[in-house]
CSV table of C-alpha atoms and ligand atoms in Angstrom, one decimal:
chain,number,residue,atom,x,y,z
A,18,PRO,CA,44.9,-16.6,133.1
A,19,GLU,CA,43.5,-13.0,132.4
A,20,THR,CA,43.7,-11.3,136.2
A,21,ILE,CA,45.9,-9.1,138.3
A,22,THR,CA,46.3,-8.1,141.6
A,23,ILE,CA,46.1,-4.7,142.2
A,24,GLN,CA,48.8,-4.4,143.9
A,25,GLU,CA,50.4,-5.3,140.7
A,26,LEU,CA,48.1,-3.0,138.9
A,27,ALA,CA,49.0,-0.3,141.1
A,28,ASN,CA,52.8,-0.5,140.0
A,29,ARG,CA,52.5,-0.9,136.4
A,30,MET,CA,50.7,2.0,136.4
A,31,ALA,CA,53.3,3.7,139.8
A,32,GLU,CA,49.5,4.7,141.6
A,33,ARG,CA,48.8,4.0,144.7
A,34,ALA,CA,47.8,0.4,145.9
A,35,VAL,CA,45.0,2.5,148.3
A,36,ASP,CA,44.2,4.5,145.7
A,37,VAL,CA,43.2,1.8,143.2
A,38,ILE,CA,41.5,0.6,145.5
A,39,ARG,CA,38.9,3.3,147.0
A,40,LEU,CA,38.5,3.8,142.8
A,41,LEU,CA,37.1,0.2,142.8
A,42,MET,CA,35.3,0.5,146.6
A,43,LYS,CA,33.3,3.2,145.1
A,44,GLN,CA,31.5,-0.2,143.4
A,45,GLY,CA,31.0,-1.2,146.8
A,46,GLU,CA,33.2,-4.1,147.5
A,47,MET,CA,35.7,-4.6,149.1
A,48,TYR,CA,39.1,-5.1,148.1
A,49,LYS,CA,42.5,-6.0,149.9
A,50,ILE,CA,46.0,-5.2,147.9
A,51,THR,CA,46.6,-8.6,147.2
A,52,ASP,CA,43.1,-9.6,145.0
A,53,VAL,CA,42.8,-10.1,141.8
A,54,VAL,CA,41.2,-8.2,139.2
A,55,ASP,CA,40.2,-9.1,135.4
A,56,ALA,CA,41.3,-7.4,132.9
A,57,ASP,CA,38.8,-5.2,132.1
A,58,THR,CA,38.1,-4.4,135.3
A,59,ALA,CA,41.8,-3.5,135.0
A,60,GLN,CA,41.4,-1.4,132.3
A,61,LEU,CA,39.0,0.8,133.3
A,62,VAL,CA,40.6,1.5,136.4
A,63,ALA,CA,43.7,3.0,134.4
A,64,GLU,CA,41.8,4.8,132.3
A,65,GLU,CA,39.9,5.8,134.8
A,66,MET,CA,42.9,7.2,136.7
A,67,GLY,CA,43.9,8.9,132.9
A,68,HIS,CA,45.7,6.3,131.7
A,69,THR,CA,46.1,4.9,128.4
A,70,VAL,CA,46.2,0.4,128.3
A,71,LYS,CA,47.8,-1.4,125.3
A,72,ARG,CA,46.9,-4.4,126.0
A,73,VAL,CA,48.9,-7.1,124.3
A,74,ALA,CA,48.1,-10.8,122.5
A,75,GLU,CA,48.2,-12.7,125.8
A,76,SER,CA,49.9,-15.6,123.8
A,77,ASP,CA,51.4,-17.0,120.0
A,78,VAL,CA,47.8,-18.7,119.9
A,79,GLU,CA,46.6,-14.7,119.6
A,80,GLU,CA,49.0,-13.8,117.8
A,81,GLY,CA,48.2,-12.4,114.0
A,82,LEU,CA,45.4,-12.4,114.6
A,83,PHE,CA,44.6,-8.6,114.0
A,84,SER,CA,47.2,-7.5,112.4
A,85,GLU,CA,48.8,-4.6,112.0
A,86,ALA,CA,48.5,-0.2,110.4
A,87,ASP,CA,47.3,-0.6,106.7
A,88,ALA,CA,49.9,1.0,104.5
A,89,ALA,CA,48.7,4.7,104.0
A,90,GLU,CA,48.4,4.0,100.1
A,91,THR,CA,45.9,1.2,100.3
A,92,LEU,CA,43.4,3.4,103.4
A,93,ARG,CA,40.3,4.5,101.2
A,94,GLN,CA,37.2,6.7,102.9
A,95,ARG,CA,35.6,4.7,105.2
A,96,PRO,CA,31.9,6.0,106.4
A,97,PRO,CA,31.3,7.7,110.9
A,98,VAL,CA,30.4,4.9,112.8
A,99,VAL,CA,27.9,7.3,115.4
A,100,THR,CA,26.5,5.4,118.4
A,101,ILE,CA,23.2,7.7,120.2
A,102,MET,CA,23.8,8.2,124.4
A,103,GLY,CA,22.0,9.7,126.4
A,104,HIS,CA,19.6,9.1,130.1
A,105,VAL,CA,17.2,7.5,129.9
A,106,ASP,CA,14.0,8.3,128.2
A,107,HIS,CA,15.3,11.4,126.6
A,108,GLY,CA,15.2,9.9,123.0
A,109,LYS,CA,17.2,7.7,121.9
A,110,THR,CA,15.8,4.7,120.5
A,111,SER,CA,13.0,7.3,118.9
A,112,LEU,CA,15.5,9.6,117.4
A,113,LEU,CA,17.1,6.4,115.9
A,114,ASP,CA,14.4,4.6,114.8
A,115,ALA,CA,13.0,8.6,113.5
A,116,ILE,CA,16.4,9.1,111.5
A,117,ARG,CA,16.3,5.9,110.0
A,118,LYS,CA,12.6,5.7,108.9
A,119,THR,CA,12.8,9.1,107.6
A,120,ASN,CA,16.0,7.7,104.9
A,121,VAL,CA,13.5,4.1,104.3
A,122,VAL,CA,11.0,6.3,102.9
A,123,ALA,CA,13.6,8.1,101.2
A,124,GLY,CA,15.2,5.6,99.7
A,125,GLU,CA,13.9,2.7,100.4
A,126,ALA,CA,11.0,0.3,100.0
A,127,GLY,CA,8.9,1.4,103.4
A,128,GLY,CA,7.7,0.1,106.2
A,129,ILE,CA,10.5,-0.8,109.1
A,130,THR,CA,9.9,-1.1,112.4
A,131,GLN,CA,11.8,-3.9,113.1
A,132,HIS,CA,14.6,-3.0,115.8
A,133,ILE,CA,17.8,-3.7,114.9
A,134,GLY,CA,21.3,-2.6,116.4
A,135,ALA,CA,23.3,-1.5,113.6
A,136,TYR,CA,21.9,0.8,110.6
A,137,GLN,CA,24.1,2.6,107.6
A,138,VAL,CA,21.6,5.7,106.0
A,139,THR,CA,22.8,8.7,103.7
A,140,SER,CA,22.4,12.0,105.1
A,141,PRO,CA,20.9,14.6,102.8
A,142,SER,CA,24.3,15.6,101.2
A,143,GLY,CA,25.0,11.7,99.8
A,144,GLY,CA,27.7,10.9,102.2
A,145,LYS,CA,27.2,7.1,104.0
A,146,ILE,CA,26.1,7.5,108.2
A,147,SER,CA,26.3,4.3,110.5
A,148,PHE,CA,24.9,3.9,113.5
A,149,ILE,CA,25.1,2.2,116.1
A,150,ASP,CA,22.0,1.3,119.2
A,151,THR,CA,24.4,1.1,122.1
A,152,PRO,CA,22.6,-1.3,124.4
A,153,GLY,CA,23.5,1.5,127.0
A,154,HIS,CA,26.8,2.7,128.7
A,155,ALA,CA,27.7,-0.2,130.3
A,156,ALA,CA,27.7,-2.0,126.7
A,157,PHE,CA,29.4,0.6,125.5
A,158,THR,CA,32.5,0.5,128.2
A,159,ALA,CA,32.4,-3.4,128.5
A,160,MET,CA,33.3,-2.5,124.2
A,161,ARG,CA,35.9,0.1,124.8
A,162,ALA,CA,37.0,-1.7,127.3
A,163,ARG,CA,38.1,-5.0,125.0
A,164,GLY,CA,39.9,-2.7,122.7
A,165,ALA,CA,36.7,-2.6,120.2
A,166,LYS,CA,37.0,1.4,119.5
A,167,VAL,CA,33.9,0.7,117.4
A,168,THR,CA,32.4,4.2,117.4
A,169,ASP,CA,34.0,7.7,115.7
A,170,ILE,CA,31.6,10.1,116.8
A,171,VAL,CA,28.8,9.6,119.8
A,172,VAL,CA,25.5,11.8,119.9
A,173,LEU,CA,24.3,13.3,123.1
A,174,VAL,CA,20.3,13.4,123.1
A,175,VAL,CA,19.3,15.9,126.0
A,176,ALA,CA,15.6,16.0,126.3
A,177,ALA,CA,14.4,19.7,126.3
A,178,ASP,CA,11.8,19.8,129.1
A,179,ASP,CA,14.2,16.9,131.4
A,180,GLY,CA,17.8,18.6,130.4
A,181,VAL,CA,21.3,17.0,131.9
A,182,MET,CA,20.8,14.5,133.9
A,183,PRO,CA,23.1,11.8,136.1
A,184,GLN,CA,23.2,9.6,132.6
A,185,THR,CA,24.4,12.4,130.3
A,186,ILE,CA,26.9,13.3,132.9
A,187,GLU,CA,27.7,9.6,132.8
A,188,ALA,CA,27.6,9.5,129.0
A,189,ILE,CA,29.5,13.5,128.9
A,190,SER,CA,32.8,10.8,130.5
A,191,HIS,CA,32.8,8.1,128.6
A,192,ALA,CA,32.7,9.9,125.1
A,193,LYS,CA,35.7,11.7,126.6
A,194,ALA,CA,37.6,8.7,128.2
A,195,ALA,CA,37.4,7.4,124.9
A,196,GLY,CA,38.6,10.2,123.3
A,197,VAL,CA,35.5,10.4,120.6
A,198,PRO,CA,34.0,13.8,120.0
A,199,LEU,CA,30.4,14.6,120.7
A,200,ILE,CA,27.2,15.5,118.8
A,201,VAL,CA,24.6,17.8,121.4
A,202,ALA,CA,20.9,17.0,119.8
A,203,ILE,CA,18.8,18.3,122.0
A,204,ASN,CA,15.7,17.1,121.4
A,205,LYS,CA,11.8,16.6,122.5
A,206,ILE,CA,11.9,19.8,121.2
A,207,ASP,CA,7.8,19.8,120.1
A,208,LYS,CA,7.1,20.4,123.8
A,209,PRO,CA,5.5,22.7,125.4
A,210,SER,CA,8.2,22.6,128.2
A,211,ALA,CA,11.2,22.6,126.4
A,212,ASP,CA,13.9,25.1,126.9
A,213,PRO,CA,16.5,23.7,125.1
A,214,GLN,CA,18.7,27.2,126.3
A,215,ARG,CA,18.6,25.8,130.3
A,216,VAL,CA,20.2,21.9,127.8
A,217,ARG,CA,23.1,24.8,127.0
A,218,THR,CA,23.8,26.7,130.3
A,219,GLU,CA,23.8,22.9,132.1
A,220,LEU,CA,26.3,21.5,129.4
A,221,LEU,CA,28.6,24.7,129.9
A,222,GLN,CA,29.2,23.2,133.8
A,223,HIS,CA,29.6,19.8,132.3
A,224,ASP,CA,32.5,21.3,129.9
A,225,ILE,CA,30.5,20.8,127.2
A,226,GLN,CA,30.3,24.6,125.0
A,227,VAL,CA,27.9,23.8,122.4
A,228,GLU,CA,28.2,26.3,119.7
A,229,SER,CA,25.4,29.2,119.5
A,230,MET,CA,27.3,29.8,123.3
A,231,GLY,CA,30.9,30.4,121.1
A,232,GLY,CA,31.6,26.5,121.6
A,233,GLU,CA,33.4,23.8,119.5
A,234,THR,CA,30.6,21.2,120.2
A,235,LEU,CA,28.3,21.3,117.5
A,236,GLU,CA,24.3,21.0,118.4
A,237,PHE,CA,21.1,20.5,116.9
A,238,GLU,CA,17.0,21.0,118.3
A,239,VAL,CA,15.4,18.3,116.8
A,240,SER,CA,12.0,16.0,117.7
A,241,ALA,CA,11.9,12.5,117.1
A,242,LEU,CA,8.6,12.9,116.8
A,243,THR,CA,7.9,15.9,114.5
A,244,ARG,CA,11.5,14.8,112.4
A,245,GLN,CA,12.0,18.9,112.8
A,246,GLY,CA,16.0,18.7,112.8
A,247,LEU,CA,16.5,15.6,111.4
A,248,ASP,CA,18.5,16.7,108.4
A,249,GLU,CA,20.7,19.3,109.3
A,250,LEU,CA,22.0,16.5,112.8
A,251,LEU,CA,22.8,13.9,110.1
A,252,GLU,CA,24.8,17.2,107.8
A,253,GLY,CA,25.7,18.0,111.3
A,254,LEU,CA,27.5,14.1,111.1
A,255,ALA,CA,28.3,14.1,108.2
A,256,LEU,CA,30.5,17.7,108.2
A,257,GLN,CA,32.1,16.1,112.1
A,258,ALA,CA,33.4,12.4,109.8
A,259,GLU,CA,34.6,15.4,107.5
A,260,ILE,CA,36.5,16.5,109.8
A,261,LEU,CA,37.8,12.9,111.0
A,262,ASP,CA,38.9,12.2,107.8
A,263,LEU,CA,38.1,8.4,108.5
A,264,LYS,CA,40.2,5.8,106.5
A,265,ALA,CA,40.0,1.7,106.7
A,266,ASN,CA,41.6,-0.7,104.0
A,267,ALA,CA,38.8,-2.3,102.4
A,268,ASP,CA,41.2,-4.7,100.3
A,269,ARG,CA,42.2,-7.4,102.6
A,270,ALA,CA,41.3,-10.2,105.2
A,271,ALA,CA,38.2,-8.7,107.4
A,272,GLU,CA,38.1,-7.5,111.5
A,273,GLY,CA,35.1,-6.0,112.7
A,274,THR,CA,33.1,-6.0,116.1
A,275,VAL,CA,30.0,-8.2,117.4
A,276,VAL,CA,27.5,-5.6,118.5
A,277,GLU,CA,24.8,-7.7,119.0
A,278,ALA,CA,24.0,-11.5,119.2
A,279,LYS,CA,21.3,-14.0,119.4
A,280,LEU,CA,20.2,-17.7,118.8
A,281,ASP,CA,17.7,-17.2,116.4
A,282,ARG,CA,15.6,-20.2,115.7
A,283,GLY,CA,15.5,-20.4,112.1
A,284,ARG,CA,19.1,-19.4,111.5
A,285,GLY,CA,20.4,-20.3,114.6
A,286,PRO,CA,23.9,-18.2,116.3
A,287,VAL,CA,23.2,-14.4,114.4
A,288,ALA,CA,25.6,-11.9,115.7
A,289,THR,CA,25.5,-8.4,113.7
A,290,VAL,CA,29.6,-7.5,113.0
A,291,LEU,CA,30.2,-4.3,112.1
A,292,VAL,CA,33.4,-4.4,110.0
A,293,GLN,CA,35.7,-1.7,110.3
A,294,ARG,CA,39.1,-2.6,108.6
A,295,GLY,CA,39.4,-5.4,104.9
A,296,THR,CA,35.7,-7.0,103.2
A,297,LEU,CA,33.9,-9.9,105.3
A,298,ARG,CA,32.6,-12.1,101.7
A,299,THR,CA,30.0,-15.8,102.7
A,300,GLY,CA,32.4,-18.5,102.6
A,301,ASP,CA,34.8,-16.2,104.9
A,302,ILE,CA,35.7,-18.5,108.0
A,303,VAL,CA,35.6,-16.2,110.8
A,304,VAL,CA,36.0,-16.3,115.0
A,305,ALA,CA,34.3,-13.9,117.8
A,306,GLY,CA,35.5,-14.5,121.5
A,307,SER,CA,35.5,-18.0,121.9
A,308,GLU,CA,33.0,-18.5,118.1
A,309,TRP,CA,33.6,-19.4,115.4
A,310,GLY,CA,32.2,-20.8,112.0
A,311,ARG,CA,31.8,-20.2,108.5
A,312,VAL,CA,29.6,-17.5,107.1
A,313,ARG,CA,26.2,-18.7,105.4
A,314,ALA,CA,25.1,-15.6,104.4
A,315,LEU,CA,25.2,-12.1,105.0
A,316,VAL,CA,22.2,-10.2,105.6
A,317,SER,CA,21.6,-5.9,105.1
A,318,ASP,CA,20.4,-3.8,107.9
A,319,ILE,CA,16.9,-3.7,105.2
A,320,GLY,CA,16.8,-8.0,105.8
A,321,GLU,CA,18.8,-7.9,102.0
A,322,GLN,CA,21.4,-10.7,101.1
A,323,VAL,CA,24.2,-9.3,100.4
A,324,LYS,CA,27.6,-11.0,99.2
A,325,GLU,CA,30.3,-8.9,101.0
A,326,ALA,CA,30.2,-6.6,103.6
A,327,GLY,CA,33.5,-3.4,103.7
A,328,PRO,CA,34.6,-1.1,105.5
A,329,SER,CA,31.6,1.0,108.6
A,330,VAL,CA,28.8,-1.5,106.9
A,331,PRO,CA,27.1,-3.6,110.2
A,332,VAL,CA,26.3,-6.7,108.7
A,333,GLU,CA,24.0,-10.0,110.0
A,334,VAL,CA,25.7,-13.0,109.7
A,335,LEU,CA,24.9,-16.9,109.5
A,336,GLY,CA,26.9,-19.0,110.1
A,337,PHE,CA,28.4,-19.9,114.0
A,338,ASN,CA,28.7,-22.3,115.5
A,339,GLY,CA,27.9,-20.7,119.1
A,340,THR,CA,26.5,-17.3,120.3
A,341,PRO,CA,29.6,-14.6,120.4
A,342,GLU,CA,28.8,-11.8,122.1
A,343,ALA,CA,28.5,-8.8,122.5
A,344,GLY,CA,31.6,-5.9,121.9
A,345,ASP,CA,33.5,-9.8,121.1
A,346,ARG,CA,36.1,-8.9,118.2
A,347,VAL,CA,35.6,-10.3,114.7
A,348,ALA,CA,38.7,-11.3,112.0
A,349,VAL,CA,38.5,-13.9,109.7
A,350,VAL,CA,41.5,-17.5,109.7
A,351,GLU,CA,42.5,-18.7,107.1
A,352,ASN,CA,41.2,-22.2,107.9
A,353,GLU,CA,39.0,-23.6,110.1
A,354,ALA,CA,42.0,-25.5,112.0
A,355,ARG,CA,43.1,-22.0,112.9
A,356,ALA,CA,40.3,-21.3,114.2
A,357,ARG,CA,39.6,-23.8,116.2
A,358,GLU,CA,42.8,-23.6,117.6
A,359,VAL,CA,42.1,-19.9,118.7
A,360,THR,CA,38.8,-20.3,119.9
A,361,GLU,CA,39.4,-23.3,121.8
A,362,TYR,CA,42.4,-21.6,123.4
A,363,ARG,CA,40.3,-18.4,124.6
A,364,ALA,CA,37.3,-21.5,125.4
A,365,ARG,CA,40.2,-22.4,127.8
A,366,GLN,CA,41.3,-19.0,129.1
A,367,LYS,CA,37.6,-17.9,129.8
A,368,ARG,CA,37.5,-21.7,131.7
A,369,GLU,CA,40.5,-20.3,134.2
A,370,ARG,CA,39.3,-17.1,134.2
A,371,LEU,CA,35.9,-18.2,136.0
A,372,SER,CA,37.7,-21.1,138.7
A,373,ALA,CA,40.2,-17.4,139.4
A,374,ARG,CA,37.1,-15.4,140.3
A,375,THR,CA,37.4,-15.2,143.3
A,376,GLY,CA,33.9,-13.4,145.7
A,377,GLY,CA,33.0,-10.0,143.9
A,378,ALA,CA,37.0,-9.2,142.7
A,379,THR,CA,36.9,-10.0,139.5
A,380,ARG,CA,33.2,-9.1,138.4
A,381,SER,CA,34.4,-6.4,134.9
A,382,LEU,CA,33.5,-2.5,135.8
A,383,ALA,CA,30.6,-2.8,133.2
A,384,GLU,CA,28.8,-5.0,135.7
A,385,MET,CA,29.4,-3.1,138.4
A,386,MET,CA,28.0,0.3,136.8
A,387,ARG,CA,24.3,-1.1,135.3
B,427,LIG,P1,15.5,4.2,127.3
B,427,LIG,O1,15.7,3.3,126.0
B,427,LIG,O2,14.7,3.3,127.9
B,427,LIG,O3,16.2,5.2,127.5
B,427,LIG,O4,15.1,5.9,126.9
B,427,LIG,P2,14.7,6.0,125.5
B,427,LIG,O5,16.7,7.5,125.0
B,427,LIG,O6,15.8,5.5,123.7
B,427,LIG,O7,13.2,7.2,125.1
B,427,LIG,P3,12.3,6.6,124.4
B,427,LIG,O8,13.6,6.7,122.4
B,427,LIG,O9,12.0,5.2,124.3
B,427,LIG,O10,11.1,7.3,124.4
B,427,LIG,C1,10.9,7.5,126.1
B,427,LIG,C2,10.0,8.5,125.5
B,427,LIG,O11,10.2,10.2,124.9
B,427,LIG,C3,8.9,8.1,124.6
B,427,LIG,O12,7.4,8.4,125.4
B,427,LIG,C4,8.8,9.0,123.7
B,427,LIG,O13,7.6,8.4,122.6
B,427,LIG,C5,9.3,10.1,123.8
B,427,LIG,N1,10.1,11.2,123.1
B,427,LIG,C6,11.0,10.9,122.5
B,427,LIG,N2,11.4,11.0,121.4
B,427,LIG,C7,10.0,12.6,121.2
B,427,LIG,C8,10.5,14.4,120.8
B,427,LIG,O14,11.0,15.0,120.0
B,427,LIG,N3,9.3,14.9,120.9
B,427,LIG,C9,8.0,13.7,122.4
B,427,LIG,N4,7.1,15.0,122.0
B,427,LIG,N5,8.7,13.1,123.1
B,427,LIG,C10,8.9,12.5,122.6
B,428,LIG,MG1,15.8,2.8,123.7
C-alpha cells in the first residue's frame, strides 16, 4: 500500500524524524517514528519542508497511463486556468458570479444563475480564461498532493473593509508552495469603510509587494457588487497568462482532473473535468481514480452538449459507472479491459490503504487542515 513510516520519510528527505513529527503534531495528533502516513500526507510534509516531490507510478498497471511530455512542435497556446482564493466572506463566489454574469450577458443568452464548479469566459480583448471555483483550500491542497496541478494563476481576493485575514495568509502560502503566480483582487471597494491602502500594506508583511507599491504583483480594486474593475482584472489575467506562455498538445488522448463530481438523480454520476492535455470526446473510455466509464455526453459550462473538449476547457462528463472524487486525475485508455484493470487495481490499493490505517496517523493533511 501507498504508505511510508515517518522514519523512512525523514531518511529520504535527509531530515530529522523529530522535525517531521513536530510538523505533523501541529495538526494536533501524537506520532511516533514508527507510525505510517499516507502518500498524500508524506508529500505535503515534504513540500512543507521545502522539498520537491516526484511521485512515481506505483506499479506496471499504472504505467503509461499518463504519458510523457509532448514534443515542442505539437504544443499550441491554451487558456490560463485561474483559481480564486481568499478569506471567508471576502467575496470569492460573488466575484466569480459577477465575472461570469458580465460575460454571459455580453455573449450568450443570459440568466445563468446555477452554480457550477468551473467555467470559461472571454476577456475584453478576446482571450479565453478558465475559472475554477475552488471548493476551499483543503481541496486545493488535496489536489496538489495528488499531483494534480490544475491552476496556472491564483486570484487572491481580499476584502477592502476587512484586510488580510488568516485564510488570506494561508492562500498566499498555498500559492507559493505550488509555485503559482498570484494576482490580488481588492474586493468590496464600493463599501464606505473600504481601505485598499491598508490591504496593500498588510500584504507587504506577507511578502506580497503589489505594483502600486513598487512590486511585481498585479493588483486590482474591484467590486463584485458594482462590477467595478472586473474588465481590468480579466485583462490582468490575460496579460499574466501571456507571460506564462501556456501551451498544450490538443491532438492526443485526453488527460485532465476532476474538479467536482456528484451523483445526479437523472443523469447518474456527473464529473466536472478540466481537460489539461489532448481532446476529450464522446465515446472515449476514461478512468478517474477507481472509477471508469464510456463518455456518453459532454456538457459545456453553459449547459450545451458538445462533441469534444480541448486543453483548459472545463466540461461535465456523463457516463462514469461510479462517482469519482474531486482531485482524481482523468486519463483516456484504449479499451474497457484496460479501464477495468486500472480501476480494479486502484480499488484494491484503496482497500489495503484503509486497512493499513493506524489511528489518526494516516489521515491526509487535507483532512487535518479542515
Ligand atoms: P465563502 O465562500 O463563505 O468563503 O465566502 P466568499 O468569499 O465566497 O464570499 P461571498 O461571495 O459569499 O460574499 C460574502 C458577502 O460579501 C456576501 O454577503 C456578499 O454579498 C458580500 N460581497 C461580496 N462582494 C462584495 C462587494 O464587492 N461589495 C459589497 N458591498 N459586498 C460584497
Ligand atoms: Mg464562496
